[in-house]
Structure formats: C-alpha cells, structure tokens
Short mmCIF file of C-alpha atoms in Angstrom, two decimals:
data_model
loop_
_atom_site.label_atom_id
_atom_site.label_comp_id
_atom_site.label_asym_id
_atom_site.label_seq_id
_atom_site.Cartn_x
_atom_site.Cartn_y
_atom_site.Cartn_z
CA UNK A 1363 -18.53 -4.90 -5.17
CA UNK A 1364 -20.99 -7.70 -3.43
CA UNK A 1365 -24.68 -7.36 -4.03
CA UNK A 1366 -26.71 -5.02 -1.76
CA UNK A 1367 -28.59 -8.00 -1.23
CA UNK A 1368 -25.52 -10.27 0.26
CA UNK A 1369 -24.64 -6.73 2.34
CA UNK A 1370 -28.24 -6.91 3.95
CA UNK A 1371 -28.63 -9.59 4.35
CA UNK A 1372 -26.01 -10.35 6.42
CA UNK A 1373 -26.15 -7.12 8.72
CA UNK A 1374 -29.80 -7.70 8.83
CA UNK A 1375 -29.02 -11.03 10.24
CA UNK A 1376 -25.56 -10.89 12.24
CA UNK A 1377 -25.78 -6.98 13.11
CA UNK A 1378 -29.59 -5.73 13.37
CA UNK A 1379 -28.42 -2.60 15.31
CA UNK A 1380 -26.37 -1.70 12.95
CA UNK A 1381 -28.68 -2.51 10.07
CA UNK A 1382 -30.86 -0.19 11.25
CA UNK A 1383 -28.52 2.75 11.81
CA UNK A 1384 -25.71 2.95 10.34
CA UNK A 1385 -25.85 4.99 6.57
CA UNK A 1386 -24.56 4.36 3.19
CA UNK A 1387 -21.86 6.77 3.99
CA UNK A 1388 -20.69 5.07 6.95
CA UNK A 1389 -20.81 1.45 4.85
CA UNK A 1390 -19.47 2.79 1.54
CA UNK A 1391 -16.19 4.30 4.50
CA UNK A 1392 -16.27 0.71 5.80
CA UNK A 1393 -15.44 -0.83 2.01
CA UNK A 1394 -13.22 1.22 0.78
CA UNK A 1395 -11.10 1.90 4.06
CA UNK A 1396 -10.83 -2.02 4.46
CA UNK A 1397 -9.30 -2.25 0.62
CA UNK A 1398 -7.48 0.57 1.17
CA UNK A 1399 -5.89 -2.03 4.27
CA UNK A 1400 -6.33 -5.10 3.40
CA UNK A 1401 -2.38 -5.78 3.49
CA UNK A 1402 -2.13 -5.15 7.05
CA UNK A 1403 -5.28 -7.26 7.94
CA UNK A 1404 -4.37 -10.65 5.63
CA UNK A 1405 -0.87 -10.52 6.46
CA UNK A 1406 -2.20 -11.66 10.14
CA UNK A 1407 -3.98 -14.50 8.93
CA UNK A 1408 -2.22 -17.82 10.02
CA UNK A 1409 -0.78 -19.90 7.40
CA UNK A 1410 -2.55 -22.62 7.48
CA UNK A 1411 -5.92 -21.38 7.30
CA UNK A 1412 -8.13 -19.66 4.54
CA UNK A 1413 -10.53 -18.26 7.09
CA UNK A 1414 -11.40 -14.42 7.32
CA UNK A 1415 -8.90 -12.77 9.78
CA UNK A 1416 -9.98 -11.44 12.57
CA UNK A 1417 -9.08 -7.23 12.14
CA UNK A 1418 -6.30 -6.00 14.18
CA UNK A 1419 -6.36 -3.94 16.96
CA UNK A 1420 -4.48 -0.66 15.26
CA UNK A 1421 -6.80 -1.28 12.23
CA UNK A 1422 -10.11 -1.51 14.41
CA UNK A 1423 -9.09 1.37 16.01
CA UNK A 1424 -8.91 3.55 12.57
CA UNK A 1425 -11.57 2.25 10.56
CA UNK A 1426 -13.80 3.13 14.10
CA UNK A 1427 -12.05 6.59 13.75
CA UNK A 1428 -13.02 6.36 9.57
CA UNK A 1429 -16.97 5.41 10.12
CA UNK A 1430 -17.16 7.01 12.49
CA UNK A 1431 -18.80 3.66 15.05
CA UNK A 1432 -17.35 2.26 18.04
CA UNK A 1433 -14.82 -0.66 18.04
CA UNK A 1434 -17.17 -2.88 18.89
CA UNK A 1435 -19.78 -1.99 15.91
CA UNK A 1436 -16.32 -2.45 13.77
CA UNK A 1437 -15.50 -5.87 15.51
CA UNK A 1438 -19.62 -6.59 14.41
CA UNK A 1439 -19.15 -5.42 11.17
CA UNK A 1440 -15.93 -7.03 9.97
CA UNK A 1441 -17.56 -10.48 11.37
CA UNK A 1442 -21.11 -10.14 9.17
CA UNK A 1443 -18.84 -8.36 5.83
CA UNK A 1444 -14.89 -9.57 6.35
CA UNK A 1445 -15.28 -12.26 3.96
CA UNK A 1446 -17.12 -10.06 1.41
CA UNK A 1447 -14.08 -7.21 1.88
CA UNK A 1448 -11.74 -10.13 0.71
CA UNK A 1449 -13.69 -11.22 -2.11
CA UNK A 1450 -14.31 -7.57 -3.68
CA UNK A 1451 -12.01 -5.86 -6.12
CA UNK A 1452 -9.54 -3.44 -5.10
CA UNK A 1453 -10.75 -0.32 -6.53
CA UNK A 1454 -14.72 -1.20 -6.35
CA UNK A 1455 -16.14 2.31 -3.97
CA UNK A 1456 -15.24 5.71 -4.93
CA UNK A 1457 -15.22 7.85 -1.80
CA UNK A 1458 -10.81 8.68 -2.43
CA UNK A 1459 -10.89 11.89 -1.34
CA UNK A 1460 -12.45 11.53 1.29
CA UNK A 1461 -10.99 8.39 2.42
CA UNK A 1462 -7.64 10.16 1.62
CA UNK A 1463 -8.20 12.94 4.07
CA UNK A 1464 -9.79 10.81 6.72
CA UNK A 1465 -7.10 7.62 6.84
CA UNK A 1466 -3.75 10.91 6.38
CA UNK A 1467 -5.10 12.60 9.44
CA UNK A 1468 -5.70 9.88 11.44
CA UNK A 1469 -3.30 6.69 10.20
CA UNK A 1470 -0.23 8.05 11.62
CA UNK A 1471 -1.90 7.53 15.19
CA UNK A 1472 -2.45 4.30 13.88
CA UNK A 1473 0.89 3.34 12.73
CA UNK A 1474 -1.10 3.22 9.09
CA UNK A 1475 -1.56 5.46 6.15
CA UNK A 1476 -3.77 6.50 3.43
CA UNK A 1477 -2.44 3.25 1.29
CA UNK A 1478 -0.43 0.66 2.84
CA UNK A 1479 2.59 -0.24 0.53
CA UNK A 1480 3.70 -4.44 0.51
CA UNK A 1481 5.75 -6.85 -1.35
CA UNK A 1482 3.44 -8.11 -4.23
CA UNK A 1483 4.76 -11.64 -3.34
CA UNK A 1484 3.17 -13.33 0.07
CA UNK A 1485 5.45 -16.25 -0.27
CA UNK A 1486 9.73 -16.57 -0.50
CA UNK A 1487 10.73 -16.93 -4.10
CA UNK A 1488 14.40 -17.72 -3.60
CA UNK A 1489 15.35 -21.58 -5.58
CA UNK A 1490 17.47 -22.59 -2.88
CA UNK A 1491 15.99 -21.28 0.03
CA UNK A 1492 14.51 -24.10 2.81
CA UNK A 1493 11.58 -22.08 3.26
CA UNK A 1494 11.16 -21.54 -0.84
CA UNK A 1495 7.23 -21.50 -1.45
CA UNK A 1496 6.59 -20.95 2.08
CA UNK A 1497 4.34 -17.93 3.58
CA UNK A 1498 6.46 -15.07 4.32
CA UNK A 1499 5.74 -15.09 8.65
CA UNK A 1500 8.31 -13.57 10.17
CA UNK A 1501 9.45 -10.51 11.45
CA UNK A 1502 7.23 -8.02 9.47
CA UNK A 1503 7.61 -5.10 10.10
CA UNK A 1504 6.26 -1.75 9.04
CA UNK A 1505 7.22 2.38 8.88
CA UNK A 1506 5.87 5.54 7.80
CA UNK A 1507 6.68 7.37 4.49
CA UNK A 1508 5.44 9.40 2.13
CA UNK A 1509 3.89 8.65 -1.56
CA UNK A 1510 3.48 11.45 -4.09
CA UNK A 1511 1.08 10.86 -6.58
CA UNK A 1512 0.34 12.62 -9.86
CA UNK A 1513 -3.96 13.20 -8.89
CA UNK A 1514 -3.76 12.75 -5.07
CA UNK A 1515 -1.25 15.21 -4.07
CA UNK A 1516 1.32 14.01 -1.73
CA UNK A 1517 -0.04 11.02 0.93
CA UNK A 1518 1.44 9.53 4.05
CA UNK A 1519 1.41 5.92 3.41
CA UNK A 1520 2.51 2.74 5.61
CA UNK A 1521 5.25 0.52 4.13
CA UNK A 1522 5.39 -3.17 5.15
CA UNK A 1523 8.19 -5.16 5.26
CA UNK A 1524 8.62 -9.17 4.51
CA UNK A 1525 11.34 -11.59 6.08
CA UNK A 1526 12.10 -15.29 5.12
CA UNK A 1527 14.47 -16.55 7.97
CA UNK A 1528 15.42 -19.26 5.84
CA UNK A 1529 17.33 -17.04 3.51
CA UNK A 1530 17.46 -14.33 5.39
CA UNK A 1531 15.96 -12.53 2.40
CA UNK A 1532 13.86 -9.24 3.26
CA UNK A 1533 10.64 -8.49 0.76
CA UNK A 1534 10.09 -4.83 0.22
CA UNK A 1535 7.23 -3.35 -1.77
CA UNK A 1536 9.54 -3.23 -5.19
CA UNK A 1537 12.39 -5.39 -4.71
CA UNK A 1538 14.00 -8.37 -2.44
CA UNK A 1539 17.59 -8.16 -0.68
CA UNK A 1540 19.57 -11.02 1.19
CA UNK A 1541 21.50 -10.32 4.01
CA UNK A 1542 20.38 -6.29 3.65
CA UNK A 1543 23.21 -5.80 6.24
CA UNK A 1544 25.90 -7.01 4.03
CA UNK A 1545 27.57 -3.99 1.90
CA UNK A 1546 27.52 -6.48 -0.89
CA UNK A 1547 23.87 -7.30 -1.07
CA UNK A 1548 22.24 -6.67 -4.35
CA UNK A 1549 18.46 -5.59 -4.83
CA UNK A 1550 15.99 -8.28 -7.26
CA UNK A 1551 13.56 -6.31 -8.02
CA UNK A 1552 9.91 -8.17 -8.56
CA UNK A 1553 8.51 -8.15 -12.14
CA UNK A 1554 6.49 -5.38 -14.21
CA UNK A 1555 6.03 -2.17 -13.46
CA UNK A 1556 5.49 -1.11 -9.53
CA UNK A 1557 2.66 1.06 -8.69
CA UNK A 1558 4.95 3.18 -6.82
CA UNK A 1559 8.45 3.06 -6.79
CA UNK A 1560 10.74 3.32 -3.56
CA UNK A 1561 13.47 6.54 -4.57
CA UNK A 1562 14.62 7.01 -1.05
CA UNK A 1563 13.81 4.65 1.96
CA UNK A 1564 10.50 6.95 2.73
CA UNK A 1565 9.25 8.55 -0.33
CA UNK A 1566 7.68 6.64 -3.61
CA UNK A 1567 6.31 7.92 -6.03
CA UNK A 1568 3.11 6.99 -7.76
CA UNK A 1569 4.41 5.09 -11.69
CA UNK A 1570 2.13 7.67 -13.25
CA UNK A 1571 3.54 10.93 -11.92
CA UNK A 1572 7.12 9.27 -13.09
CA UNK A 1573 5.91 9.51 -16.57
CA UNK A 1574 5.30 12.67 -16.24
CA UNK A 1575 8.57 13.52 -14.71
CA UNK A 1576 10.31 11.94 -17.68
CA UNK A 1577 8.37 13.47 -20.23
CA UNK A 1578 9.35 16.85 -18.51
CA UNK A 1579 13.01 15.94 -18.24
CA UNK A 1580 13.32 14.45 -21.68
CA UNK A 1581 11.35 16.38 -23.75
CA UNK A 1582 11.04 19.39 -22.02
CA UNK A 1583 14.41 19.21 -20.75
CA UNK A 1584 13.73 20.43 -17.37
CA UNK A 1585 15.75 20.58 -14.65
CA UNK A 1586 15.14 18.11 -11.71
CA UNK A 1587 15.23 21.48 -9.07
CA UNK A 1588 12.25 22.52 -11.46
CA UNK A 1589 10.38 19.61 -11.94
CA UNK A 1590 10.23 19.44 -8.14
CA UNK A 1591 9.22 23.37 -7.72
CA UNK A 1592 6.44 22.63 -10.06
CA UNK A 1593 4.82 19.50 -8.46
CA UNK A 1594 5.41 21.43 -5.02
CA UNK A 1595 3.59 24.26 -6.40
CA UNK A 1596 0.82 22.79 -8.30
CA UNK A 1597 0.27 19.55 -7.56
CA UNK A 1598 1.04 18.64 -4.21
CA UNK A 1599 -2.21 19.94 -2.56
CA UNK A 1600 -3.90 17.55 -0.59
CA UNK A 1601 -4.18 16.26 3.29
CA UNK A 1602 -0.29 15.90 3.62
CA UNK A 1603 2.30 18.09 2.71
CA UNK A 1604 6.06 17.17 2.87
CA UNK A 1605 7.91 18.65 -0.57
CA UNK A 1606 9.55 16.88 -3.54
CA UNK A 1607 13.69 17.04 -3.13
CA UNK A 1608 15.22 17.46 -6.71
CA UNK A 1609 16.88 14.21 -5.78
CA UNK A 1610 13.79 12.09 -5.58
CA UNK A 1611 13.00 13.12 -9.26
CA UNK A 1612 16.15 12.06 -10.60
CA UNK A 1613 16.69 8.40 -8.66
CA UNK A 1614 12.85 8.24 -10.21
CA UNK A 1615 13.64 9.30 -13.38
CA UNK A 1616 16.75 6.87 -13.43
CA UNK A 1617 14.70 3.47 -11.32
CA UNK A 1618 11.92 3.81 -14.24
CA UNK A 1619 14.18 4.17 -17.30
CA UNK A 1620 16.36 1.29 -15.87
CA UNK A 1621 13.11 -0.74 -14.64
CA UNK A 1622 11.26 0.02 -17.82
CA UNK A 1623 14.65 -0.72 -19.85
CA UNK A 1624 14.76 -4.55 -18.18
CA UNK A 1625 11.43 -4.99 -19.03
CA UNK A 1626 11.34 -4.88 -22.70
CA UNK A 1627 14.74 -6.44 -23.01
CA UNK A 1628 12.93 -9.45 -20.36
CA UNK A 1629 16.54 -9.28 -18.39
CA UNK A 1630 16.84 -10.04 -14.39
CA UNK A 1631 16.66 -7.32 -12.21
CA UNK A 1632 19.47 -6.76 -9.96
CA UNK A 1633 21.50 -3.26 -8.67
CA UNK A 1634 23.17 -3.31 -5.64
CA UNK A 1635 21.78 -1.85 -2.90
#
C-alpha cells in the first residue's frame, strides 16, 4: 500500500477538491476496485511505453458507480494515484465484501466483474512463433462467467482473452491453444497451480474450494450430485447466485488431479481441447 503521505500529497496537489471531500471509504473503494481491475486497464497500455494508462471508458464508468464520484473526479483521481495503483500489491486494502457486492451488481453493466480473470503471460511464448517475446495486442477479447469460490460464495467475474496473430495462438486465463478452431488443437496449459481453474467455458472455480472438493470425493467418498447440493446449500451465499452442476465438480476434480499430477512429475502440459 503507498504511504498516506505519497496519497496526500498528491491529491492535495493534483486534486484539491477532492482532497477535501472525498472519505477514506471512498479512497480505500478507489484502491482496491482498481486491483481488483488492473488487467483490463494495463492491457490498454501501448507497447512501447511504460507510462500509466489512461483508465478506460467501461472501467471509469464502474469505479464512478464503486466510489460513488463522477467520471470526471475518477478521470482526476486515476491521473494524481494511477501510478501508485500499479506499484501496490495485489491484495494490499481489505474492503472484499464490500467490493464484492458493489463490482457483482454493477460489472455486468460494465462488461466487468467482481475479479477479472487473464492469461498470467502478457507476452507469446511459442519458440517458433514470429511474434515470440512480443506483447500479446491483438484481438482481446473478453466474456462473462461465473467463479465459485470456497469464502466468497459464487461471483460473476470477467474473463479476458489473448491472441498472437503470428501463431495464431489464443492465451486463456489457464492454458494456450493454436488454431482453437482446428478439432485437433491441443490445450498447453501455463505453469503451477491456477488460482481458478476454467471446468466449463464460463464457470472456474477458485484452487482452494477444489481441495475441498477432492478431499470430499476422496476421502469422504461423496458423490459429485452431493458435493454440488452442499456448496449450493451452504456455501454459495453471496451477491451472485447461479448453482454448481455435478459436472463442474468432477472436470475440477479431474483438471486438479491431472494439473497437480504434471506438476510434481515437472512434465509438459498438454490435453486436447
């Protein structure tokens, strides 16, 4: 988190209106709603620069919604703090449940979420590819889905999408595919452990609840129609709801055994898509 000083400093100096109105609340909002979509702002920042990106327009629009200030004040506030936003740690505030409610009732307006979901990798990774090394620019694009979590309840999020025209490769949040159209095409999936891990094209779910999942299955030895009824029933409370299918528990009972497997054995990746 910056020093309060830094943060006074510069709204006492760039945005003395705001200085002198807006609360803690409204900043703390500010912080963590910026984290929270950070992806979506920095993947708009031109290639060849390091400067802060100016905020787009959808994202304006719902942190003004979030803190409640007009788009302007946002515009104001993003050009006296931006650069501090990129240079604090991910998980720095603590306002999540409120953030949570705020960015699920509103983000879908938005064409954003409570978390926005991306490719860990900004740049293409394929050997041969003309582009290899190269900022991932073109044709991003971006949908709606859902993310159950194991302390959040269920949460719409907004899933980004990569493309490297030079190998016609497409980066999703856990794994890479060339020529997705192809029947063929196999899935790389990126190294370690996702946070959350794609088990049908909208719904992920959160690598913690999975543990839990296969501790119920294995141990337990649940059935997946019950392991679903459960989370539905006690755990999926919170500003979205959209139930757990019995098959979403088993492809994430399966993708974390398998991705866990390839892990410890330090083996490539691949299953086809």
């Amino acid at each position: 988190m910056p020093a309060l000083h830094d943060i006074t400093h510069r709204l006492s100096t760039y945005a003395v209106e705001l200085f002198l109105h807006l609360s803690y609340v409204q900043l703390s909002l500010f912080f963590e709603a910026s984290l929270r979509l950070l992806p979506a702002i920095t993947l708009k920042r031109p290639r060849t620069t390091t400067e802060t990106p100016p905020l787009p327009e959808h994202v304006c629009d719902l942190l003004s919604v979030q803190v409640q200030v007009p788009t302007a004040a946002i515009k104001t506030l993003w050009k006296a703090l931006g650069d501090l936003v990129l240079q604090a740690a991910p998980r720095d505030l603590v306002s999540g449940d409120t953030v949570d409610c705020v960015l699920s009732a509103a983000g879908a307006i938005h064409g954003l979420g409570a978390e926005t979901l991306v490719s860990p990798t900004r740049v293409c990774l394929t050997p041969t590819c003309p582009d290899h090394g190269r900022a991932l620019g073109g044709d991003q694009k971006s949908y709606q889905a859902h993310l159950y979590t194991r302390r959040r309840g269920v949460l719409p999020v907004s899933v980004l999408t990569l493309y490297c025209r030079g190998c016609k490769t497409t980066y999703r949040p856990n794994y890479s595919v060339t020529h997705a159209s192809n029947p063929a095409a196999k899935r790389e999936y990126h190294s370690g452990m996702p946070a959350a891990l794609e088990v049908t094209e909208h719904s992920y779910v959160e690598a913690e609840l999975a543990v839990l999942f296969r501790t119920q299955i294995a141990f337990a030895q649940t059935s997946a129609d019950t392991v679903a009824q459960i989370y539905n029933l006690g755990l999926s409370s919170g500003p979205a709801s959209h139930p757990l299918s019995a098959e979403a528990v088993l492809n994430t009972f399966w993708l974390y055994a398998l991705l866990q497997d390839s892990m410890q054995r330090g083996e490539s990746r691949c299953n086809t898509g």
